[in-house]
Coordinates of C-alpha atoms in Angstrom, one line a residue:
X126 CA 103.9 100.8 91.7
X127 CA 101.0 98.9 90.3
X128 CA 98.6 100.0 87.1
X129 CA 98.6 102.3 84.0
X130 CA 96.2 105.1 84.2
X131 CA 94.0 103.0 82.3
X132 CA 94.5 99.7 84.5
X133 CA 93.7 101.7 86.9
X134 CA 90.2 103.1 85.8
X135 CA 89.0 99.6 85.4
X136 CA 89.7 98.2 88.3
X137 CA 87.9 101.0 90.2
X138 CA 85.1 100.8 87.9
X139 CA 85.2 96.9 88.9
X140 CA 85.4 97.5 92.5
X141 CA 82.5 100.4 92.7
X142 CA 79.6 98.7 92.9
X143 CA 80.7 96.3 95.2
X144 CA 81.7 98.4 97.9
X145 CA 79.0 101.4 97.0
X146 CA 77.0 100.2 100.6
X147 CA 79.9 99.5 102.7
X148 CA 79.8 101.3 105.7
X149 CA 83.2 102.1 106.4
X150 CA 84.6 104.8 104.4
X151 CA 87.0 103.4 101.3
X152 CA 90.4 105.3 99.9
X153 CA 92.0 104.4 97.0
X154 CA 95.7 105.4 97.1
X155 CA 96.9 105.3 93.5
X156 CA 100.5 106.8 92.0
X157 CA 100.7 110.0 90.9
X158 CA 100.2 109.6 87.5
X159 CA 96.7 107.4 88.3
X160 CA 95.7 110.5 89.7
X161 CA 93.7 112.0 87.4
X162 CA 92.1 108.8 85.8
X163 CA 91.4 107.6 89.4
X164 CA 89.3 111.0 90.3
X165 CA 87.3 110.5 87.2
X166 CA 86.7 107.5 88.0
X167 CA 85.5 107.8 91.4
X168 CA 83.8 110.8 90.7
X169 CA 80.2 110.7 92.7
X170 CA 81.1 107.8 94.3
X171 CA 81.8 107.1 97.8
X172 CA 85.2 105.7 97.0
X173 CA 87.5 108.7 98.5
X174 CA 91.2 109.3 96.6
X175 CA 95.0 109.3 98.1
X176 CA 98.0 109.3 97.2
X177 CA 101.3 106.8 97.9
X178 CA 103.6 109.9 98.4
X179 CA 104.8 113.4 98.5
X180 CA 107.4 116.4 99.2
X181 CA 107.1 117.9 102.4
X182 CA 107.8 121.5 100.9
X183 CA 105.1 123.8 98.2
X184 CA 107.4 123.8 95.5
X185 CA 111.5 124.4 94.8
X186 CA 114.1 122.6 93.0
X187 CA 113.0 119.2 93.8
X188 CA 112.7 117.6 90.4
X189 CA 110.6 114.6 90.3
X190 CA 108.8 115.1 93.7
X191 CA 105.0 116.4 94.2
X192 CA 104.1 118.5 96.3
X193 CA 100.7 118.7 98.9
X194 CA 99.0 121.7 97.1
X195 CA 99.7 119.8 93.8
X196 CA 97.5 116.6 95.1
X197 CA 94.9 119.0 96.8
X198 CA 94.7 120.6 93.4
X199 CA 94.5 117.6 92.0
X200 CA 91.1 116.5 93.7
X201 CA 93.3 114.1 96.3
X202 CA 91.9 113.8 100.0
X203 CA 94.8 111.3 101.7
X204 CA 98.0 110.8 100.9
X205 CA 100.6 107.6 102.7
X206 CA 103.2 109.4 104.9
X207 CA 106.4 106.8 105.8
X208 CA 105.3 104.0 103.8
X209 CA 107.5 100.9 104.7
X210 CA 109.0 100.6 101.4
X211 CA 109.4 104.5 101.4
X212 CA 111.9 104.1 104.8
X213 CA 113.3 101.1 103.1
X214 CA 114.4 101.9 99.6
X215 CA 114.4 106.1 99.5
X216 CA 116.0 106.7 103.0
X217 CA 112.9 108.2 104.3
X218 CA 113.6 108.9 107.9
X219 CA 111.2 109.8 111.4
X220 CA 112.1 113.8 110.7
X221 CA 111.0 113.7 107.0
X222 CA 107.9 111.4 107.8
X223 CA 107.1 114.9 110.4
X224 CA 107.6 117.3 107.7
X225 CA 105.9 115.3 105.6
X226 CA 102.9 115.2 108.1
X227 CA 102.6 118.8 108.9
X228 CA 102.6 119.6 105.5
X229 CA 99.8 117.6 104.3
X230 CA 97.8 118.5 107.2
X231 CA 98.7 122.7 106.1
X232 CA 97.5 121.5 102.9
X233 CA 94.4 120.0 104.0
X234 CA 95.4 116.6 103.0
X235 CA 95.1 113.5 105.7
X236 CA 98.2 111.5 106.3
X237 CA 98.1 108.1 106.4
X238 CA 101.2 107.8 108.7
X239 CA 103.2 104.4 108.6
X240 CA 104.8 103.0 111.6
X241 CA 106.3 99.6 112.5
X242 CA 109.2 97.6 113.3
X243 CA 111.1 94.8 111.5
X244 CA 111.6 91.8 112.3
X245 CA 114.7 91.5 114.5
X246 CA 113.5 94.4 116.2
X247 CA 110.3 92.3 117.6
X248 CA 112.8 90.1 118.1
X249 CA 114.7 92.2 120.1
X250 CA 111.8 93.7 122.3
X251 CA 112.1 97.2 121.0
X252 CA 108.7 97.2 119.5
X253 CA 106.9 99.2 122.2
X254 CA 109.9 101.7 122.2
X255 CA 110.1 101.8 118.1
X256 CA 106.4 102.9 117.2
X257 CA 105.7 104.7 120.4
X258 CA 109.2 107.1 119.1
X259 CA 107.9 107.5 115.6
X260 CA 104.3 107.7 116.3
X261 CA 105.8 110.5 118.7
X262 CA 108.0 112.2 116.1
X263 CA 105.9 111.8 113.1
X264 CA 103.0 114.2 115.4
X265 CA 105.5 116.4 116.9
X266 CA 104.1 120.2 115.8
X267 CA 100.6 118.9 115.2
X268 CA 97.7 120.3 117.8
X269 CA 95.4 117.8 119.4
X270 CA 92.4 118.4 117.2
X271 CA 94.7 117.9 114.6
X272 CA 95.9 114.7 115.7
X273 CA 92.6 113.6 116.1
X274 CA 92.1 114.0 112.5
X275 CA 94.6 112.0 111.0
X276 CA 95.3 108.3 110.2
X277 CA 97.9 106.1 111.4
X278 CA 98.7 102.9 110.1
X279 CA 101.0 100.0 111.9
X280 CA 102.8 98.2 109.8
X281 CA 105.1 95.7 110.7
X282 CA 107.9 95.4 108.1
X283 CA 108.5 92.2 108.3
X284 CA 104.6 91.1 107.4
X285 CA 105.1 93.6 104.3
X286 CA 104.7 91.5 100.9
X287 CA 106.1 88.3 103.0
X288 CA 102.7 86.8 103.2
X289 CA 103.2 86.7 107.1
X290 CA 101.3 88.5 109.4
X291 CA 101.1 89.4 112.7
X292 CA 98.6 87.5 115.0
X293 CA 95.1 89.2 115.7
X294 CA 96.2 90.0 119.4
X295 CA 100.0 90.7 118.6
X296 CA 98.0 93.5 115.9
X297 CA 96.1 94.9 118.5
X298 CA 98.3 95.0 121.5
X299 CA 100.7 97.2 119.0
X300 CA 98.0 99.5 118.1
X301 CA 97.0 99.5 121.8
X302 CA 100.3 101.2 122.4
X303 CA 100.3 103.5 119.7
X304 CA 97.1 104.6 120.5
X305 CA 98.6 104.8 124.4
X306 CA 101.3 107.0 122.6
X307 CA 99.1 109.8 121.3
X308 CA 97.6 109.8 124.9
X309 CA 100.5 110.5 126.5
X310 CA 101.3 113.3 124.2
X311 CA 98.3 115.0 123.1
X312 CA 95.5 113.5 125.6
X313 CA 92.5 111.3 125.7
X314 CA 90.4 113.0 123.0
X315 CA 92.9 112.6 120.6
X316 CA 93.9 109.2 121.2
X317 CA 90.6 108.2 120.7
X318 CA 89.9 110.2 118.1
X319 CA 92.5 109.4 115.7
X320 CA 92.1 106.0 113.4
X321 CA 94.6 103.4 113.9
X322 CA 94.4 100.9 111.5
X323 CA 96.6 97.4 110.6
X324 CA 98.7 97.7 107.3
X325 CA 100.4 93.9 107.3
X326 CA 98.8 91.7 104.9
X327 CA 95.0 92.2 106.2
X328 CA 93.1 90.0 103.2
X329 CA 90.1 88.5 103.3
X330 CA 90.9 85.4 104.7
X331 CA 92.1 87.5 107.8
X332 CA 90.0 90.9 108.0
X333 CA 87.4 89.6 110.2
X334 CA 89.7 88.5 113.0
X335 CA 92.0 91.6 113.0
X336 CA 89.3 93.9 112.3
X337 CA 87.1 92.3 115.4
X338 CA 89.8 93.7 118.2
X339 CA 89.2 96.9 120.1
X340 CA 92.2 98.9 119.1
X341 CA 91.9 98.3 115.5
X342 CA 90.4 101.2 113.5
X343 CA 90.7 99.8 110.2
X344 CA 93.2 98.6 107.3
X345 CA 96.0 99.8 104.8
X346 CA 95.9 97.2 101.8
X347 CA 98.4 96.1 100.2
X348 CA 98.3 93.4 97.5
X349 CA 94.7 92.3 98.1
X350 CA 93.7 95.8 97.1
X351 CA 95.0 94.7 93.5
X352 CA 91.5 93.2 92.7
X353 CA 88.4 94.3 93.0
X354 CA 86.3 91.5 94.5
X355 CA 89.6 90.6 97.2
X356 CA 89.0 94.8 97.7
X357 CA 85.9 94.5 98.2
X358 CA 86.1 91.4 100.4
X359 CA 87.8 93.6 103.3
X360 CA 85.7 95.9 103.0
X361 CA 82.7 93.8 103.5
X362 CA 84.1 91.9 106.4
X363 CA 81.7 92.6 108.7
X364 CA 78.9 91.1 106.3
X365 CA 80.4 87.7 106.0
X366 CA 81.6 87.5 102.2

């Protein structure tokens, strides 16, 4: 919940040129109301545009809530499915994060689909058995090309806004097993197809490391996506800025 429409527009205007050769492919996922200024402002760009949210149902008494059509309409390509913060402060729950998932795929949308553990739970063990459930749950209902379409993102809770982060190999031995996961439920195509990435803390001081294991696809960006040239810095890991 960062940025007035206008905030917005500048800082994507700052970060365009600076990732216009990168050769991975960028999202911005701005709130709803950035929408609009956000399209405009990536507009023949290569900077593609999510969202942080949405209903899992077209339309109906749900006051407040937006719907998938709505952000398709809207010129929106992604949208975050189970954010962290979303299970943590607004109840979302594994069966929601699903509906939320087939619905954006119905709508032509691609889920960014958040799993990961908190910190006790590591603790505990249950990590293995935590993501592979709600990687598990949040596909049921999908086919496996569609799988191999979307995006999922590990995130472990605890590394969310607490300046921690999970080691390089702790990262990609939990992907490993989310990717393992989607094998064992939909096969090998769509296990390798779909894009894994890491969502705790990656910045630039740390890109390079997580972003060089096997199983890691990618990154979901927290607070270093809040300026351009720390933006632009992930993105451009693999050029040695």
């Amino acid at each position: 919940m960062n940025k007035t429409p206008e905030e917005a527009a500048a800082l994507l205007d700052a970060l365009i040129p600076l990732v216009k050769d990168a050769i991975c492919d960028v999202v911005v996922c701005v709130p709803a109301l950035d929408v609009a200024a956000a399209r405009e402002a990536v507009r023949a760009t290569n900077i593609h545009l999510g969202a942080q949210n949405m209903h899992w149902e077209e339309s109906g008494a749900y006051t407040g809530e937006v719907s998938a059509p709505m952000l398709r309409a809207a010129g929106v390509e992604y949208v975050i499915v189970g954010h962290s913060e979303r299970r943590q402060y607004f109840a979302e729950t594994d069966e929601t994060v699903n509906a939320k998932t087939l619905a954006a795929v119905r709508a032509g949308l691609t889920p960014i689909i958040c799993v990961g553990e908190r910190r006790a739970q590591r603790e505990a063990g249950y990590t293995d058995t935590l993501v592979t459930y709600q990687t598990q749950t949040a596909l049921t209902g999908l086919t496996p090309g569609q799988v191999a379409g979307v995006v999922i993102a590990y995130e472990p809770v605890w590394a969310i806004g607490t300046g921690l982060t999970a080691t390089d190999e702790q990262a990609n031995e939990t992907i490993a097993v989310i990717r393992g996961a989607v094998r064992a439920m939909f096969g090998p195509e769509a296990a390798d197809g779909v894009r894994i990435q890491y969502g705790g803390s990656m910045n630039p001081k740390n890109a390079r490391g997580l972003m060089s294991q096997p199983e890691i696809d990618g990154g979901l960006i927290g607070g270093a996506s809040l300026t351009a040239e720390d933006f632009a810095k992930v993105v451009r890991f693999d050029a040695g800025h």
